[in-house]
Amino acid sequence: AQSVAQPEDQVNVAEGNPLTVKCTYSVSGNPYLFWYVQYPNRGLQFLLKYITGDNLVKGSYGFEAEFNKSQTSFHLKKPSALVSDSALYFCAVRDGKSSGDKLTFGTGTRLAVRP
Amino acid sequence: GAGVSQSPRYKVAKRGQDVALRCDPISGHVSLFWYQQALGQGPEFLTYFQNEAQLDKSGLPSDRFFAERPEGSVSTLKIQRTQQEDSAVYLCASSSRQGYYGYTFGSGTRLTVV
């Protein structure tokens, strides 16, 4: 079975400050890891993914994430937050070992960036 | 098309009514997924197709839920005898080779059962 935990329901940060949104995962094989962002009344927009290779992954809108195998984590980061980053963020995992493709999502973290 | 298209965007159904939700994936994407997202929750997996074959339907909550993709492109999620607990956003996603290149989601269909 595969699972994802996002321990924070909400993260608050001031504009211009760095932000981190936490994610830990559990899979039996090698993890394929994803971050998505969701704005109100919209679908999920892809931010970045880790499949293999460098542990630091760079994605859209200045976001990056670091894969840490020993801590089974894939935290989302951005050096300088913008008010427009305020949204709901989802971490997701797929077990690279399984033949199925399905993603398992976390419960989401709401990011609030104050001016 | 350029993205995953879902219709209708909004659907209000009376309890007991049948509904059909449509998903038009990105052209050439072999994998298609349906997810259910309740208010304030993360998406929950419903079912998965590879071309026209439904390979995993373990997430369908009851036998009132049925999905098909007869020609390996457009998919329809059908819910029979809708109930209030079916109210949610239904998201469709498609991907190319085993999700290696990512999954593209549609904007979803918000179903409200009254």
Tab-separated table of C-alpha atoms in Angstrom:
chain	number	residue	atom	x	y	z
A	1	ALA	CA	0.000	0.000	0.000
A	2	GLN	CA	1.110	3.545	-0.615
A	3	SER	CA	0.308	6.578	1.502
A	4	VAL	CA	1.141	10.250	1.928
A	5	ALA	CA	1.034	12.448	4.999
A	6	GLN	CA	0.840	16.218	5.024
A	7	PRO	CA	1.090	17.042	8.712
A	8	GLU	CA	0.094	20.700	8.454
A	9	ASP	CA	-3.445	21.748	7.544
A	10	GLN	CA	-2.278	25.323	7.019
A	11	VAL	CA	0.999	27.179	6.627
A	12	ASN	CA	1.162	30.923	7.128
A	13	VAL	CA	4.059	32.992	5.827
A	14	ALA	CA	4.785	36.631	5.070
A	15	GLU	CA	5.407	37.715	1.501
A	16	GLY	CA	9.100	37.615	0.673
A	17	ASN	CA	9.892	34.985	3.302
A	18	PRO	CA	10.849	31.413	2.466
A	19	LEU	CA	8.144	28.772	2.676
A	20	THR	CA	8.124	25.036	3.303
A	21	VAL	CA	5.186	22.672	2.939
A	22	LYS	CA	5.887	19.256	4.417
A	23	CYS	CA	5.193	15.829	2.947
A	24	THR	CA	6.176	12.313	3.974
A	25	TYR	CA	5.355	9.148	2.095
A	26	SER	CA	5.246	5.389	2.365
A	27	VAL	CA	5.650	2.938	-0.533
A	28	SER	CA	7.040	-0.551	-0.864
A	29	GLY	CA	9.079	0.171	-3.986
A	30	ASN	CA	10.729	3.279	-5.372
A	31	PRO	CA	8.551	6.362	-5.035
A	32	TYR	CA	7.362	8.596	-7.815
A	33	LEU	CA	6.508	11.852	-6.022
A	34	PHE	CA	4.452	14.822	-7.172
A	35	TRP	CA	3.292	18.199	-5.967
A	36	TYR	CA	0.098	19.799	-7.253
A	37	VAL	CA	-1.513	23.146	-6.504
A	38	GLN	CA	-5.236	23.848	-6.508
A	39	TYR	CA	-6.817	27.266	-6.752
A	40	PRO	CA	-10.499	27.789	-5.848
A	41	ASN	CA	-12.914	26.070	-8.235
A	42	ARG	CA	-10.054	24.801	-10.344
A	43	GLY	CA	-8.512	21.434	-11.020
A	44	LEU	CA	-5.073	20.368	-9.904
A	45	GLN	CA	-2.108	22.040	-11.545
A	46	PHE	CA	1.176	20.170	-11.744
A	47	LEU	CA	4.133	21.826	-10.002
A	48	LEU	CA	6.944	19.286	-10.051
A	49	LYS	CA	7.830	15.636	-9.804
A	50	TYR	CA	10.594	13.335	-8.650
A	51	ILE	CA	11.087	10.074	-10.512
A	52	THR	CA	14.823	9.489	-10.342
A	53	GLY	CA	18.061	11.445	-10.411
A	54	ASP	CA	18.919	14.580	-8.461
A	55	ASN	CA	17.284	14.831	-5.077
A	56	LEU	CA	16.542	18.541	-5.573
A	57	VAL	CA	13.801	19.028	-8.120
A	58	LYS	CA	12.902	22.407	-9.590
A	59	GLY	CA	9.420	23.095	-10.855
A	60	SER	CA	6.973	25.744	-11.929
A	61	TYR	CA	6.607	29.236	-10.427
A	62	GLY	CA	9.935	29.075	-8.557
A	63	PHE	CA	8.993	26.060	-6.438
A	64	GLU	CA	11.395	23.261	-5.650
A	65	ALA	CA	11.292	20.093	-3.594
A	66	GLU	CA	13.906	17.910	-1.984
A	67	PHE	CA	13.638	14.142	-2.022
A	68	ASN	CA	15.053	12.597	1.152
A	69	LYS	CA	15.023	8.829	1.025
A	70	SER	CA	16.184	8.229	4.587
A	71	GLN	CA	13.461	10.456	5.997
A	72	THR	CA	10.903	9.419	3.345
A	73	SER	CA	10.124	13.070	2.791
A	74	PHE	CA	9.487	15.323	-0.184
A	75	HIS	CA	9.030	18.829	1.214
A	76	LEU	CA	7.996	21.664	-1.084
A	77	LYS	CA	9.977	24.882	-0.809
A	78	LYS	CA	10.209	28.359	-2.264
A	79	PRO	CA	12.875	30.928	-1.338
A	80	SER	CA	10.557	33.947	-1.469
A	81	ALA	CA	6.782	33.628	-1.149
A	82	LEU	CA	4.283	35.679	-3.152
A	83	VAL	CA	0.724	36.535	-2.158
A	84	SER	CA	-0.364	34.819	-5.375
A	85	ASP	CA	1.097	31.536	-4.050
A	86	SER	CA	-1.814	31.334	-1.620
A	87	ALA	CA	-3.633	28.123	-2.537
A	88	LEU	CA	-4.135	24.482	-1.563
A	89	TYR	CA	-1.125	22.225	-2.096
A	90	PHE	CA	-1.235	18.466	-2.485
A	91	CYS	CA	1.581	15.959	-2.312
A	92	ALA	CA	1.061	12.648	-4.127
A	93	VAL	CA	2.928	9.377	-4.502
A	94	ARG	CA	2.921	6.461	-6.870
A	95	ASP	CA	4.716	3.228	-6.139
A	96	GLY	CA	7.175	2.761	-8.998
A	97	LYS	CA	7.302	-0.943	-8.274
A	98	SER	CA	3.646	-1.613	-8.860
A	99	SER	CA	2.118	-2.148	-12.252
A	100	GLY	CA	-0.749	0.168	-11.456
A	101	ASP	CA	-0.497	3.844	-12.146
A	102	LYS	CA	-2.673	5.393	-9.508
A	103	LEU	CA	-1.563	8.352	-7.447
A	104	THR	CA	-2.330	8.541	-3.766
A	105	PHE	CA	-2.805	12.074	-2.453
A	106	GLY	CA	-2.307	13.670	0.900
A	107	THR	CA	-5.065	15.643	2.579
A	108	GLY	CA	-3.631	18.947	1.411
A	109	THR	CA	-2.009	21.977	3.028
A	110	ARG	CA	-3.467	25.424	2.687
A	111	LEU	CA	-0.783	28.041	2.141
A	112	ALA	CA	-1.641	31.589	3.169
A	113	VAL	CA	0.841	34.307	2.218
A	114	ARG	CA	0.158	37.654	3.867
A	115	PRO	CA	1.278	40.923	2.254
B	1	GLY	CA	-6.948	18.955	-27.316
B	2	ALA	CA	-4.374	20.807	-25.277
B	3	GLY	CA	-5.731	19.748	-21.914
B	4	VAL	CA	-8.135	17.389	-20.184
B	5	SER	CA	-11.693	18.526	-20.720
B	6	GLN	CA	-14.547	17.636	-18.366
B	7	SER	CA	-18.244	18.281	-18.731
B	8	PRO	CA	-20.463	19.482	-17.297
B	9	ARG	CA	-18.588	21.830	-14.966
B	10	TYR	CA	-21.487	21.815	-12.528
B	11	LYS	CA	-24.301	19.347	-12.063
B	12	VAL	CA	-27.179	19.498	-9.626
B	13	ALA	CA	-29.073	16.247	-9.290
B	14	LYS	CA	-32.080	15.301	-7.254
B	15	ARG	CA	-31.521	12.370	-4.941
B	16	GLY	CA	-32.233	9.180	-6.830
B	17	GLN	CA	-31.428	10.623	-10.232
B	18	ASP	CA	-28.794	9.083	-12.513
B	19	VAL	CA	-25.916	11.265	-13.734
B	20	ALA	CA	-23.191	10.904	-16.357
B	21	LEU	CA	-19.926	12.806	-16.213
B	22	ARG	CA	-17.686	13.070	-19.257
B	23	CYS	CA	-13.912	13.245	-19.564
B	24	ASP	CA	-12.010	13.971	-22.770
B	25	PRO	CA	-8.303	13.252	-22.094
B	26	ILE	CA	-5.252	14.614	-23.838
B	27	SER	CA	-4.933	13.059	-27.257
B	28	GLY	CA	-2.621	10.063	-27.197
B	29	HIS	CA	-2.652	9.587	-23.437
B	30	VAL	CA	-3.221	5.917	-22.768
B	31	SER	CA	-3.948	6.171	-19.050
B	32	LEU	CA	-7.073	7.780	-17.642
B	33	PHE	CA	-8.053	8.162	-14.006
B	34	TRP	CA	-11.128	9.249	-12.098
B	35	TYR	CA	-10.847	10.780	-8.644
B	36	GLN	CA	-13.440	11.997	-6.156
B	37	GLN	CA	-12.653	15.072	-4.071
B	38	ALA	CA	-14.940	15.835	-1.167
B	39	LEU	CA	-14.993	19.351	0.227
B	40	GLY	CA	-11.783	20.121	2.105
B	41	GLN	CA	-10.221	16.751	1.298
B	42	GLY	CA	-7.598	15.388	-1.026
B	43	PRO	CA	-8.597	13.543	-4.192
B	44	GLU	CA	-9.497	9.898	-3.649
B	45	PHE	CA	-8.859	7.350	-6.390
B	46	LEU	CA	-11.915	5.819	-8.029
B	47	THR	CA	-10.814	3.946	-11.124
B	48	TYR	CA	-8.136	3.652	-13.814
B	49	PHE	CA	-8.107	2.769	-17.505
B	50	GLN	CA	-5.273	1.865	-19.779
B	51	ASN	CA	-6.692	2.433	-23.238
B	52	GLU	CA	-10.134	0.820	-23.132
B	53	ALA	CA	-9.280	-1.652	-20.380
B	54	GLN	CA	-10.400	-0.839	-16.864
B	55	LEU	CA	-7.433	-2.127	-14.878
B	56	ASP	CA	-8.372	-0.959	-11.414
B	57	LYS	CA	-11.795	-0.099	-10.047
B	58	SER	CA	-10.975	-0.686	-6.423
B	59	GLY	CA	-11.882	2.868	-5.427
B	60	LEU	CA	-15.454	2.863	-6.685
B	61	PRO	CA	-17.499	3.287	-3.495
B	62	SER	CA	-20.455	1.155	-4.509
B	63	ASP	CA	-22.047	-0.668	-7.403
B	64	ARG	CA	-23.945	2.525	-8.187
B	65	PHE	CA	-20.725	3.859	-9.704
B	66	PHE	CA	-19.757	2.712	-13.156
B	67	ALA	CA	-17.072	3.957	-15.568
B	68	GLU	CA	-16.347	3.166	-19.170
B	69	ARG	CA	-13.920	4.110	-21.903
B	70	PRO	CA	-15.127	2.074	-24.858
B	71	GLU	CA	-12.773	3.363	-27.558
B	72	GLY	CA	-9.793	4.193	-25.390
B	73	SER	CA	-10.287	7.944	-25.493
B	74	VAL	CA	-13.359	9.649	-23.971
B	75	SER	CA	-14.527	8.244	-20.650
B	76	THR	CA	-17.832	8.484	-18.835
B	77	LEU	CA	-18.389	8.096	-15.115
B	78	LYS	CA	-21.965	7.167	-14.346
B	79	ILE	CA	-23.571	7.342	-10.948
B	80	GLN	CA	-26.940	5.667	-10.540
B	81	ARG	CA	-29.553	6.590	-7.926
B	82	THR	CA	-27.461	9.462	-6.600
B	83	GLN	CA	-27.314	10.079	-2.872
B	84	GLN	CA	-26.282	13.122	-0.885
B	85	GLU	CA	-22.934	11.592	0.037
B	86	ASP	CA	-22.075	11.504	-3.671
B	87	SER	CA	-21.793	15.299	-3.641
B	88	ALA	CA	-18.171	16.070	-4.511
B	89	VAL	CA	-15.902	17.262	-7.270
B	90	TYR	CA	-15.097	14.506	-9.724
B	91	LEU	CA	-11.676	14.922	-11.281
B	92	CYS	CA	-10.382	13.217	-14.377
B	93	ALA	CA	-6.683	12.910	-15.193
B	94	SER	CA	-4.709	11.436	-18.055
B	95	SER	CA	-1.095	10.451	-18.484
B	96	SER	CA	1.231	9.019	-21.058
B	97	ARG	CA	3.709	6.274	-20.315
B	98	GLN	CA	2.865	4.955	-16.869
B	99	GLY	CA	2.697	8.431	-15.433
B	100	TYR	CA	6.401	8.982	-15.885
B	101	TYR	CA	5.794	12.320	-17.484
B	102	GLY	CA	3.150	13.399	-15.033
B	103	TYR	CA	-0.585	13.394	-14.779
B	104	THR	CA	-2.715	16.209	-16.227
B	105	PHE	CA	-5.974	16.948	-14.461
B	106	GLY	CA	-9.157	18.449	-15.795
B	107	SER	CA	-11.018	21.215	-13.977
B	108	GLY	CA	-13.492	18.734	-12.575
B	109	THR	CA	-17.246	18.365	-12.363
B	110	ARG	CA	-18.842	19.622	-9.177
B	111	LEU	CA	-21.793	17.358	-8.399
B	112	THR	CA	-24.366	18.507	-5.864
B	113	VAL	CA	-27.103	16.079	-4.892
B	114	VAL	CA	-30.143	17.731	-3.333
